[in-house]
Coordinates of C-alpha atoms and ligand atoms in Angstrom, one line a residue:
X1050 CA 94.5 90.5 83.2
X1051 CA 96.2 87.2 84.2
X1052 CA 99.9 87.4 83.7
X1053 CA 102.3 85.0 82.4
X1054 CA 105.0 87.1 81.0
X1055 CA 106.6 89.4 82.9
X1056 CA 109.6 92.0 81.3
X1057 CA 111.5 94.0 83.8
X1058 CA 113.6 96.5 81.7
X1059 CA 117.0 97.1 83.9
X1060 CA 119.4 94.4 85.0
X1061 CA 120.5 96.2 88.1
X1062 CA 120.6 97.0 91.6
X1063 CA 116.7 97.0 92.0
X1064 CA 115.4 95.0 88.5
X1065 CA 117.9 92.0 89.5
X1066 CA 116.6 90.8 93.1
X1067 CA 112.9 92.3 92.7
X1068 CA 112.6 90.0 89.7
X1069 CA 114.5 87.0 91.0
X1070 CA 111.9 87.1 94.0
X1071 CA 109.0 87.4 92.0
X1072 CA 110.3 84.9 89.7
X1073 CA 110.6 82.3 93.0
X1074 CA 107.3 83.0 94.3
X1075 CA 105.6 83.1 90.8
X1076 CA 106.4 79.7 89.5
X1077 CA 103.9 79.8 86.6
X1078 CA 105.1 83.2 85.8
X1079 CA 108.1 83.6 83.2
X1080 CA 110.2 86.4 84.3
X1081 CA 112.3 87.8 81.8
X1082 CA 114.9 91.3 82.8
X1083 CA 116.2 93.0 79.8
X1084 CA 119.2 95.3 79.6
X1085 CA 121.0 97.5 77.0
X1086 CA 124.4 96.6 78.8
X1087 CA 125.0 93.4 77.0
X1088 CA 128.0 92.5 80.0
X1089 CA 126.2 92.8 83.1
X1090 CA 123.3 90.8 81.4
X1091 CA 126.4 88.3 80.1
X1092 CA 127.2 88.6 84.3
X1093 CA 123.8 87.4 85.5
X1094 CA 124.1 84.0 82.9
X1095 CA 126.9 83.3 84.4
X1096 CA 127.1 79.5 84.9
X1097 CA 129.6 80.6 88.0
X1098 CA 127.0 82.1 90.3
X1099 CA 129.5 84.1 92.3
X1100 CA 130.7 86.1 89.2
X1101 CA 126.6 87.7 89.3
X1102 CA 127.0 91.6 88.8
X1103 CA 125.6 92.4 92.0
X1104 CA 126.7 90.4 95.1
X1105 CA 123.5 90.9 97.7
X1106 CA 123.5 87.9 100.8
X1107 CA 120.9 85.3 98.8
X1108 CA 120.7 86.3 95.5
X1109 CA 122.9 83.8 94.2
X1110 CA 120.8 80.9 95.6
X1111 CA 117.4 82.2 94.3
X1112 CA 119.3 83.0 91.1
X1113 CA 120.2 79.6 91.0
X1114 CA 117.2 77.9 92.0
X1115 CA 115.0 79.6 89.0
X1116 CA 117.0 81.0 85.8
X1117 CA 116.3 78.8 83.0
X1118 CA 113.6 77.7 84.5
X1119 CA 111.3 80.6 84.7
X1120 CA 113.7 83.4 85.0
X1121 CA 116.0 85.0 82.3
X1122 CA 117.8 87.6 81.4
X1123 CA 118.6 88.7 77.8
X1124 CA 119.6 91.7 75.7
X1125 CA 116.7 90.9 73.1
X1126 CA 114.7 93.8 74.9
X1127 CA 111.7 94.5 71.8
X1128 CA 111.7 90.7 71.6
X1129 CA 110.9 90.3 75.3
X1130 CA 108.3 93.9 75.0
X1131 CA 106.0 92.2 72.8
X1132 CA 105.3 88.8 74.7
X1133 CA 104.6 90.4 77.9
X1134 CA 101.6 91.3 79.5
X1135 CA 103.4 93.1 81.8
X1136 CA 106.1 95.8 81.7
X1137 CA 108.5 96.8 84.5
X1138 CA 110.6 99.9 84.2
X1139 CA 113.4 99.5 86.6
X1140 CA 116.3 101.5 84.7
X1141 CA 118.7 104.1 86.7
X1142 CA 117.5 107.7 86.9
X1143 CA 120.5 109.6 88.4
X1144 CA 120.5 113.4 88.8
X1145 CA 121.2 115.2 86.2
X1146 CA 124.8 116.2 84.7
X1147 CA 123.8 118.9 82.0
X1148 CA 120.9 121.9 81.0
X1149 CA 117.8 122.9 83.0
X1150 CA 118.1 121.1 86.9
X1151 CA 121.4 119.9 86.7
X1152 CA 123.3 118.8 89.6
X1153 CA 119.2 118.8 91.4
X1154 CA 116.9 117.2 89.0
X1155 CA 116.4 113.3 88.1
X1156 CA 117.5 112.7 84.8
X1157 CA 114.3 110.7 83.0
X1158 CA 115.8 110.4 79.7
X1159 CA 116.6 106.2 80.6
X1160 CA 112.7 105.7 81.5
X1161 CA 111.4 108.2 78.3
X1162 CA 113.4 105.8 75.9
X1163 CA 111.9 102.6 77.9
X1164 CA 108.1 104.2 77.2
X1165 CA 109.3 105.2 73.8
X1166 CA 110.6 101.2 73.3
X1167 CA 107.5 99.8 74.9
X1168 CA 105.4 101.9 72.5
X1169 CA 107.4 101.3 69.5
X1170 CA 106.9 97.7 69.6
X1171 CA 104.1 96.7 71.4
X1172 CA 101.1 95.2 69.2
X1173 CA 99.0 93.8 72.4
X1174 CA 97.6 95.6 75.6
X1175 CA 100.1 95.7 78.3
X1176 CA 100.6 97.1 82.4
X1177 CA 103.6 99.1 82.4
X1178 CA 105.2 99.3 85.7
X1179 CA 107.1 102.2 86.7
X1180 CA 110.2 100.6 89.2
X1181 CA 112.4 103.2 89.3
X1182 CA 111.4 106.4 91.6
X1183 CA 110.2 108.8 89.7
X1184 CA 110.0 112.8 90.5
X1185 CA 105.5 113.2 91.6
X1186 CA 103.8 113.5 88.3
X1187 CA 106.2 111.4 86.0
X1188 CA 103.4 108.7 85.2
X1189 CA 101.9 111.6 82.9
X1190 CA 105.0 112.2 80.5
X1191 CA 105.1 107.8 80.4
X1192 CA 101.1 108.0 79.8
X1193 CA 101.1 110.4 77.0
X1194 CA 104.0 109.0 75.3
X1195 CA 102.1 105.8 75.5
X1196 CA 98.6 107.0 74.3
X1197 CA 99.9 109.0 71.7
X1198 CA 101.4 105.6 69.1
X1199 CA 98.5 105.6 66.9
X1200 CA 98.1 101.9 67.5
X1201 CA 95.4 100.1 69.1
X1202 CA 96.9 99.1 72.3
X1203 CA 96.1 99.9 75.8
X1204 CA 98.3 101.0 77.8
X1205 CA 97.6 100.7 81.8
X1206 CA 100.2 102.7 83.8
X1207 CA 101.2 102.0 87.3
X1208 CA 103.6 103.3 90.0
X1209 CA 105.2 100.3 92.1
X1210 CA 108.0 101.9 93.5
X1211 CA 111.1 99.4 95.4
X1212 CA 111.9 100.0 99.2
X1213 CA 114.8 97.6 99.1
X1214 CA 117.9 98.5 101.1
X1215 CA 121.0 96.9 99.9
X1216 CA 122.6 94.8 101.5
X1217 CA 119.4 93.0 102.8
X1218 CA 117.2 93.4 99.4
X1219 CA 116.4 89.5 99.7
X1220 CA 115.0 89.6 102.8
X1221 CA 113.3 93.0 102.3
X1222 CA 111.6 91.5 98.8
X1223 CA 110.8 88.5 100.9
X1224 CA 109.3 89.9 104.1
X1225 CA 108.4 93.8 102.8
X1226 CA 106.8 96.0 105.5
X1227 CA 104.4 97.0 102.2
X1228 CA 103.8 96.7 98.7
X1229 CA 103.1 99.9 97.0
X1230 CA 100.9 100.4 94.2
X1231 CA 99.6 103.4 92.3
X1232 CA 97.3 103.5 89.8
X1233 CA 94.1 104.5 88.3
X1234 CA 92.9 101.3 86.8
X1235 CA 91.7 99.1 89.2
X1236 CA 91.5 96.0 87.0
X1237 CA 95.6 96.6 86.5
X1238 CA 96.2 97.2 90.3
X1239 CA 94.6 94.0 91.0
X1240 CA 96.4 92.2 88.2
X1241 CA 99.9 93.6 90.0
X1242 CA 99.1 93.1 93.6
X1243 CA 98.6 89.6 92.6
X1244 CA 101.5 89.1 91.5
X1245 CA 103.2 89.7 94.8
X1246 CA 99.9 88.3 96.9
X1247 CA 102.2 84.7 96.0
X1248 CA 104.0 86.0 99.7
X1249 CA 103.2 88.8 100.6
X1250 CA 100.0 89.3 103.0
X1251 CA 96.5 91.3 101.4
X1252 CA 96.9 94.1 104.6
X1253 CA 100.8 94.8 103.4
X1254 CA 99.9 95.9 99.6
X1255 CA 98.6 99.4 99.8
X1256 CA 96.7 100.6 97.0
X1257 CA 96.5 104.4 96.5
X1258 CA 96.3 107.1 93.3
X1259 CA 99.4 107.1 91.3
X1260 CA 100.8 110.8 92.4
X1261 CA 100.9 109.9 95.9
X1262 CA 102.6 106.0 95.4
X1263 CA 105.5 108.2 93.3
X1264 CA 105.7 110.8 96.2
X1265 CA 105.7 107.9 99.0
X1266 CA 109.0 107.1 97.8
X1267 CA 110.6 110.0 98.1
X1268 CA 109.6 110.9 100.8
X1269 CA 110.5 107.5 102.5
X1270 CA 114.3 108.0 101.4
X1271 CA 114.3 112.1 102.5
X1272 CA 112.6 110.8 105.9
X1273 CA 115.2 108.2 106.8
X1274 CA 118.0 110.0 104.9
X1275 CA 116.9 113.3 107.6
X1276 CA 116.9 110.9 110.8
X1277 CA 121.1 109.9 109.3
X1278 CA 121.6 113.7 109.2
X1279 CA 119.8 114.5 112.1
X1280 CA 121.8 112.1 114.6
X1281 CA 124.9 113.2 112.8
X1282 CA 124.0 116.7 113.8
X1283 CA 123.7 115.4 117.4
X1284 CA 127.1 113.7 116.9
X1285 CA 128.8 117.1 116.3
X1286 CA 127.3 118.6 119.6
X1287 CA 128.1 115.3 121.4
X1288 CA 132.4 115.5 120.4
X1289 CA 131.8 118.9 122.4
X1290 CA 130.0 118.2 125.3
X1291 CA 131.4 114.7 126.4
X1292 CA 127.6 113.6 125.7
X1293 CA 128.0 110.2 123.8
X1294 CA 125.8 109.6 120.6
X1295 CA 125.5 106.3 121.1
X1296 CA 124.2 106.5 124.3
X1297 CA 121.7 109.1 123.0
X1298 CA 120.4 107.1 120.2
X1299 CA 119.1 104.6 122.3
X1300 CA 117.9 106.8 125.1
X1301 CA 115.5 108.9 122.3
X1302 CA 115.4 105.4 120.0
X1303 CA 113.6 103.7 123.4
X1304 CA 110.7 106.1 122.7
X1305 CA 108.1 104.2 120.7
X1306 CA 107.5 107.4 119.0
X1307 CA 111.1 107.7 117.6
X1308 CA 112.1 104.1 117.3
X1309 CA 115.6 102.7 117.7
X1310 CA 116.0 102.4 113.7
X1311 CA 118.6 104.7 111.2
X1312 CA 119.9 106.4 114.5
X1313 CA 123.4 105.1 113.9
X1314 CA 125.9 108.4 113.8
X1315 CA 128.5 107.8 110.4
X1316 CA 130.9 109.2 108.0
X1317 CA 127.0 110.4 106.5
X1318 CA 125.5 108.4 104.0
X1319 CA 126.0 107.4 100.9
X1320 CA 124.3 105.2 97.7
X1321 CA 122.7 105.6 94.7
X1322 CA 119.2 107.2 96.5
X1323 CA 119.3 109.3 99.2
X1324 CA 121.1 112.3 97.7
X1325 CA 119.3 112.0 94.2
X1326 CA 116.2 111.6 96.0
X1327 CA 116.3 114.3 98.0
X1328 CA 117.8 117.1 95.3
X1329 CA 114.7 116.0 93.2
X1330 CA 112.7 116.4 96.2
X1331 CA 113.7 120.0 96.4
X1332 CA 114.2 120.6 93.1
X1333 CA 110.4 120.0 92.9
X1334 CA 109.5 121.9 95.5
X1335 CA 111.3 125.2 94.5
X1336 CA 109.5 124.5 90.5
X1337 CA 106.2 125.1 92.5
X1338 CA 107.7 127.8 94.5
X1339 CA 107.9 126.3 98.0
X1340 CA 111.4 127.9 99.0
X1341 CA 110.4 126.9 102.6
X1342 CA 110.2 123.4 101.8
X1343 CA 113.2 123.2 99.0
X1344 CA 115.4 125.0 102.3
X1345 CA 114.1 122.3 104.7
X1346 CA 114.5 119.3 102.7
X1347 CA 118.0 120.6 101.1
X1348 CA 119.7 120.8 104.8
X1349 CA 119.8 117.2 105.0
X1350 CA 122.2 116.7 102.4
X1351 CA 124.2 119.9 103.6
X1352 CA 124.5 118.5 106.8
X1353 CA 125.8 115.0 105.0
X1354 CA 128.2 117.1 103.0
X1355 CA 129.3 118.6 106.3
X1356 CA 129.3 115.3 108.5
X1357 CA 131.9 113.6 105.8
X1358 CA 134.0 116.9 105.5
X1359 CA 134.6 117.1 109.0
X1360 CA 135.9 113.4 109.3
X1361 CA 138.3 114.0 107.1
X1362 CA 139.8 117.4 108.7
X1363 CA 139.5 116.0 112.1
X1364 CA 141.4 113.1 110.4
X1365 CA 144.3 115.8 108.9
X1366 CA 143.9 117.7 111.9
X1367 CA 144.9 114.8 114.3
X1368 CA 147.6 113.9 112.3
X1369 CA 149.6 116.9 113.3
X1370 CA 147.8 119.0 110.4
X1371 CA 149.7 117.3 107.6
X1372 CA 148.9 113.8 106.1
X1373 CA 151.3 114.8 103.1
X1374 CA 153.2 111.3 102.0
X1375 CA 151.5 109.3 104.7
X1376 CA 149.8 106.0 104.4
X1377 CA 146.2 106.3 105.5
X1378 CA 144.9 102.3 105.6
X1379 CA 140.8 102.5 104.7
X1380 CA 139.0 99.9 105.5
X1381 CA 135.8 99.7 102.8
X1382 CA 134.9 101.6 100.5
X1383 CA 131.6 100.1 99.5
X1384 CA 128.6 102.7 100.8
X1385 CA 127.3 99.9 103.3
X1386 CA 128.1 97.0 104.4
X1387 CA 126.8 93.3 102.5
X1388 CA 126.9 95.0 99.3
X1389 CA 129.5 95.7 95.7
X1390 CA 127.6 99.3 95.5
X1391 CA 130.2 102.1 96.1
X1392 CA 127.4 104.7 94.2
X1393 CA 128.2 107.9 96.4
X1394 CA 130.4 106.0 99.0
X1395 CA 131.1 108.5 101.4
X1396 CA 134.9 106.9 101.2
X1397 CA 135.2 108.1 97.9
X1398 CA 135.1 111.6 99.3
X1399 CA 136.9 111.6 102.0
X1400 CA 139.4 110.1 100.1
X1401 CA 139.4 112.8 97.6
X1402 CA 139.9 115.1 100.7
X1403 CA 142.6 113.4 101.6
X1404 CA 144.4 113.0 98.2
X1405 CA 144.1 117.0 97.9
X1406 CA 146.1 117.0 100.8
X1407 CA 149.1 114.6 99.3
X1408 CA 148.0 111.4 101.3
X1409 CA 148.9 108.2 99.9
X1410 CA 145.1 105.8 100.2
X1411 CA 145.4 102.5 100.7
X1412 CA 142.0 100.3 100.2
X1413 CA 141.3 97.2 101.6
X1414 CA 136.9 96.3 100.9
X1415 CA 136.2 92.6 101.0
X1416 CA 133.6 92.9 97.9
X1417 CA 135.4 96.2 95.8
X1418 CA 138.4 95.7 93.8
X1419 CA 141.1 98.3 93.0
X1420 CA 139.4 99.4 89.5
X1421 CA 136.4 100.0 91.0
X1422 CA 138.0 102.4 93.5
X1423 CA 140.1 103.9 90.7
X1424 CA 136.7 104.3 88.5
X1425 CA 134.8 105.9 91.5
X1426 CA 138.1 108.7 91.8
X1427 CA 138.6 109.1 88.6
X1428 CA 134.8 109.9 88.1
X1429 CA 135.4 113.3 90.6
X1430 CA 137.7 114.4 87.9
X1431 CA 139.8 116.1 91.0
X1432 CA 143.2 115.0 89.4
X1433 CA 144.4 113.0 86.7
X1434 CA 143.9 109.5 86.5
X1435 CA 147.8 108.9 86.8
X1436 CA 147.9 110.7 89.9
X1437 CA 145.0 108.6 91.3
X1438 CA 146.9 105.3 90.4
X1439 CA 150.3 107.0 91.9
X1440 CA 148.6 108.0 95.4
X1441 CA 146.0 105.2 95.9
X1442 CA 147.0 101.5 96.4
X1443 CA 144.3 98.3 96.9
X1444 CA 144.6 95.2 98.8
X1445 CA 143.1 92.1 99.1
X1446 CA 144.6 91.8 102.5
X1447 CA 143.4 93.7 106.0
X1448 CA 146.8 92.9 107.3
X1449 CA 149.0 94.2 104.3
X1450 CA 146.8 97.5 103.6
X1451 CA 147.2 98.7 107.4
X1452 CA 151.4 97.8 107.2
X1453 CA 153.2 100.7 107.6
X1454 CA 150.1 103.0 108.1
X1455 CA 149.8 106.1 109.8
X1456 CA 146.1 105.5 110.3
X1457 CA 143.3 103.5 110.1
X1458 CA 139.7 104.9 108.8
X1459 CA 136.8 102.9 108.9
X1460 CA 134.5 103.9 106.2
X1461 CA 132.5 100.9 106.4
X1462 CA 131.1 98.9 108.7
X1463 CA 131.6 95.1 107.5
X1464 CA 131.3 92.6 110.4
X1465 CA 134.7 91.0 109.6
X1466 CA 136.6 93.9 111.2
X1467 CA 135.3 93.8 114.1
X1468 CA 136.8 90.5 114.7
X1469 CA 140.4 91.2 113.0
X1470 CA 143.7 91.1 115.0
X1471 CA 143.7 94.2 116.3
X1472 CA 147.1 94.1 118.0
X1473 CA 149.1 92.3 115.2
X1474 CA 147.8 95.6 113.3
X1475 CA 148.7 98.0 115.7
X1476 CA 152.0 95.8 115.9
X1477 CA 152.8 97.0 112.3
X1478 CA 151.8 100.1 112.3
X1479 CA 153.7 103.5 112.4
X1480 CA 153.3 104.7 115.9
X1481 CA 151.6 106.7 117.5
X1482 CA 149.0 104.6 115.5
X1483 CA 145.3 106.1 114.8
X1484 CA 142.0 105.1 114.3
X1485 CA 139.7 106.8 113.1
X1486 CA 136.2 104.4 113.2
X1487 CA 133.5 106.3 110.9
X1488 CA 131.5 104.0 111.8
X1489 CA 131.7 103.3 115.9
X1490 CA 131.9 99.2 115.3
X1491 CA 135.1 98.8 117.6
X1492 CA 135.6 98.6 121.3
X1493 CA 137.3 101.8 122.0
X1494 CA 138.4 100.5 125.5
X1495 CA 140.1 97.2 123.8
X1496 CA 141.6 99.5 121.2
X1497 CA 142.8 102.4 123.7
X1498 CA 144.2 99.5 125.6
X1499 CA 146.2 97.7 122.8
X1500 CA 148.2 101.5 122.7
X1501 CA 145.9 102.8 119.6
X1502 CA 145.0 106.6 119.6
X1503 CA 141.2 105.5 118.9
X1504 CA 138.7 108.6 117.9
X1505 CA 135.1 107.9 116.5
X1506 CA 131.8 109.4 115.6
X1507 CA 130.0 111.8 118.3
X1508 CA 131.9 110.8 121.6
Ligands
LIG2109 P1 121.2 100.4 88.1 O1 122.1 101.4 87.5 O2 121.9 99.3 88.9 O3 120.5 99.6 86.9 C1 119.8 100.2 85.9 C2 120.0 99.4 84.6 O4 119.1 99.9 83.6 C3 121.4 99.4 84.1 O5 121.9 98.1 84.0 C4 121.2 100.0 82.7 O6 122.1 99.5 81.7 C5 119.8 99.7 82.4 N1 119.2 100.6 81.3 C6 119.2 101.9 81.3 N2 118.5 102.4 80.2 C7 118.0 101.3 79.6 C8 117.2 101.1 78.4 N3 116.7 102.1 77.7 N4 116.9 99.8 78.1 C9 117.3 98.8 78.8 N5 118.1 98.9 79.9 C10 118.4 100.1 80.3 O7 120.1 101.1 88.9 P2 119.3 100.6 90.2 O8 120.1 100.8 91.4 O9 118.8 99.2 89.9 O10 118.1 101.7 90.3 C11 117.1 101.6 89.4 C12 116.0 102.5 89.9 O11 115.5 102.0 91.1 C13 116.4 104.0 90.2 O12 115.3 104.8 89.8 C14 116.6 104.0 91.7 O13 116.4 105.2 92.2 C15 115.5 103.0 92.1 N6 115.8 102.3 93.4 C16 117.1 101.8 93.7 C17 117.3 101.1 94.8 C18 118.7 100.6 95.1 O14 118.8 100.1 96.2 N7 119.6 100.6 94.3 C19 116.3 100.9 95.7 C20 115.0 101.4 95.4 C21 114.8 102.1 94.3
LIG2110 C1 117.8 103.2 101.0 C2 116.5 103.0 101.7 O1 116.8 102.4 103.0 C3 115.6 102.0 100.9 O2 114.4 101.8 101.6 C4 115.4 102.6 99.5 O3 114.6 101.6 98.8 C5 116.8 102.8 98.9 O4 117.5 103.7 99.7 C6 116.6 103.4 97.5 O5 115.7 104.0 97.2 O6 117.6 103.3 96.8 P1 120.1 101.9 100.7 O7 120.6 103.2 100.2 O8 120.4 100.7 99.8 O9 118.5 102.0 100.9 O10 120.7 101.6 102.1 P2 120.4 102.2 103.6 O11 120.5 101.1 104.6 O12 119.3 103.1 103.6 O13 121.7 103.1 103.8 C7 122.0 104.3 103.2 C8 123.2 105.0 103.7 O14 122.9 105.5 105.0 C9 124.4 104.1 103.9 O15 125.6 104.8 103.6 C10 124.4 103.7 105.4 O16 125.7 103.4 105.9 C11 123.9 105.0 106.0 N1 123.2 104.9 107.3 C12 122.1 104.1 107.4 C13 123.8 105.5 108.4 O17 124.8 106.3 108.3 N2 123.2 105.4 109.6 C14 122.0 104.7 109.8 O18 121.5 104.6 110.9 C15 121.5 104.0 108.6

């Protein structure tokens, strides 16, 4: 099928840049993303392209360079359904909240209604698309809503999951180490893989049956998620041994077999994916009875849970045991650097901690504002929202959030504060003055030497 009209339903993290990409490598192809949420799609046609919903290094520019040309976003979604050839499904699928796998299981009720849309209103044969990552076997609920509308349409269904990191999803869309696509009809594999042969190279898009493409990406995220909580375990034994985890990631990260990649010791990780992944991931594996794998799989997150509990006691701990009334200055509170996304920010939990414990939080992240942070606590549902407002402050200052503090935490690790003036804010501080870098990005020597009581991750 030759394509010329492309739908991507989801305005988001994923649907946003994936589309924008295609959009600049597809000139011929009009690229239209569709959303129910008629303000972020207002956000993306925003003649100010630094207002865009999602702030990713590049986007802007490529957003600029093709919307209204061949690239658009709208809220007219059954409009947009019936003049494509081609149907991507890129809404959220977070774990689910209520009834049978809550708290484990992905929530699919976003990408039913999508299938249930594209059926409704479709009058001409289309590939549907399935973005978002899916629990194995999902592409048989989409397929039988699909084949079951008593129209004659045909309906090809594909899995073409995203391995986009944010924070660098430009570059990744641009320059992907592979394409995946899943799918049984051949003449609709070849019609996608087109589609993205405009830049990326034949030997990068792997074709392969659909079941396996929607496991791939799971397991890609519980792989890389397990090497975070595996060098976080090693950072635990390192703070007892005087063994320094830096040092140890690169001595095992020099072995071609390990790799020097996702060895970097944190607060644990956080976004939208890794946890949600993996809890599918074993909640999968213990609906076909495989405790073994459901308990192997599931200690990744326990350790995470673990690895961001202790940095907050050793946090309270340092502090004499008590952090009641004092100011505790974080710095980011976005899950990564180069990104707006604060989805399962380990910040937002040790902040929580910390709040239990009477702290006063002050925020400063260069791309979060203060309702954001307020939203993300208030979500928890720990303590009223007045209390939240009364014990958590935001800045739009490095200088001003770390006055007066009784420590710093680094919960993220943006560039620009590695290069701040250290000593002006040790210089304003309360004294003795801590820091506690969740992230190892400062000099400890330079920061022991301006007088600050300096403790990090796994030394
Ligand atoms: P998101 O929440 O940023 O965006 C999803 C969008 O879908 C929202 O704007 C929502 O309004 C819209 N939506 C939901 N239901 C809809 C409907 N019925 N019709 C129209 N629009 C609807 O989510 P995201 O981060 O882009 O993630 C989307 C999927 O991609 C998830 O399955 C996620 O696991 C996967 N993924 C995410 C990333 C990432 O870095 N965020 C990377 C790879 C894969
Ligand atoms: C991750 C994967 O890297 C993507 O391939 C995948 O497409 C995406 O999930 C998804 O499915 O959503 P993302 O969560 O955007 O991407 O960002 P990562 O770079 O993977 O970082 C995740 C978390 O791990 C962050 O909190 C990060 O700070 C932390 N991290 C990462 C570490 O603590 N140490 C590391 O060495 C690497």
């Amino acid at each position: 099928m030759k394509i010329t009209n492309i739908c991507c339903i989801g305005a988001g993290y994923v649907g946003g840049p994936t589309m924008a990409v295609i959009a600049k490598k597809n000139p011929n192809i009009k690229v239209t993303i569709v959303d129910i949420n008629a303000e972020r799609i207002a956000a993306w046609n925003d003649e100010d392209v630094s207002n865009l919903p999602i702030y990713e290094p590049g986007l802007a520019e490529i957003v600029e360079e093709t919307r209204g040309k061949n690239l658009f976003f709208t809220t007219e979604i059954d409009k947009t359904i019936k003049e494509s050839e081609m149907i991507f499904i890129s809404v959220n699928t977070p774990t689910k909240t209520y009834g049978k796998g809550k708290g484990m299981a992905a929530d699919l009720k976003y990408v039913e209604l999508c299938a249930r849309n594209i059926a409704e209103v479709a009058t001409t044969d289309k590939i549907v698309v399935e973005k978002s990552t899916l629990p194995v076997r999902t592409a048989q609920a989409i397929k039988s809503i699909l084949h079951n509308t008593g129209k004659d349409v045909k309906f090809s269904i594909l899995s073409n999951p995203e391995f986009l990191a944010e924070g660098t999803a430009v570059q990744d869309l641009l320059n992907p180490d592979r394409v995946l696509i899943g799918g049984e009809s051949e003449e609709a594999i070849e019609s996608l893989a087109n589609v993205y042969a405009s830049w990326v190279p034949q030997d990068r898009i792997l074709r392969t049956n659909v079941w396996s493409s929607e496991l791939s990406k799971l397991t890609a995220n519980a792989f890389l998620a397990q090497r975070i909580s595996s060098i976080n375990a090693i950072s635990e034994l390192c703070e007892h041994t005087e063994a320094d985890v830096n040092e140890v990631a690169k001595a095992i990260g020099m072995d071609s077999r390990i790799g020097p990649k996702f060895l970097n010791a944190s607060i644990g990780f956080g976004g939208s994916c890794f946890q949600k992944d993996i809890l599918n991931l074993v909640y999968i594996a213990r609906s076909y009875n495989l405790q073994a794998v459901a308990d192997y799989w599931e200690q990744v997150i326990i350790l995470n849970d673990h690895q961001k509990r202790r940095f907050s006691d050793n946090l309270i701990s340092t502090l004499y045991n008590t952090v009641s009334g004092k100011k505790i200055a974080m710095l980011g509170w976005a899950f990564k650097k180069d990104t707006n996304d604060t989805r399962e920010s380990a910040a937002i939990y040790v902040a929580d901690h910390l709040l239990s414990e009477q702290a006063n939080i002050a925020v400063y992240d260069p791309k979060v504002n203060g309702e954001k942070v307020q939203a993300d606590l208030n979500y928890l549902n720990t303590r009223s929202e007045a209390e939240n407002k009364e014990l958590v402050k935001s800045y739009n200052d490095p200088y001003e959030v770390t006055k007066d503090a009784h420590a710093v935490a680094i919960m993220t690790e943006w560039d620009e504060f590695k290069t701040y003036d250290w000593q002006k804010i040790y210089d304003q501080m309360k004294k003795p003055a801590f820091i506690f870098d969740g992230r190892n990005i400062l000099d400890p020597i330079e920061m022991k030497n301006i007088g600050f009581e300096y403790s990090s991750i796994g030394k």
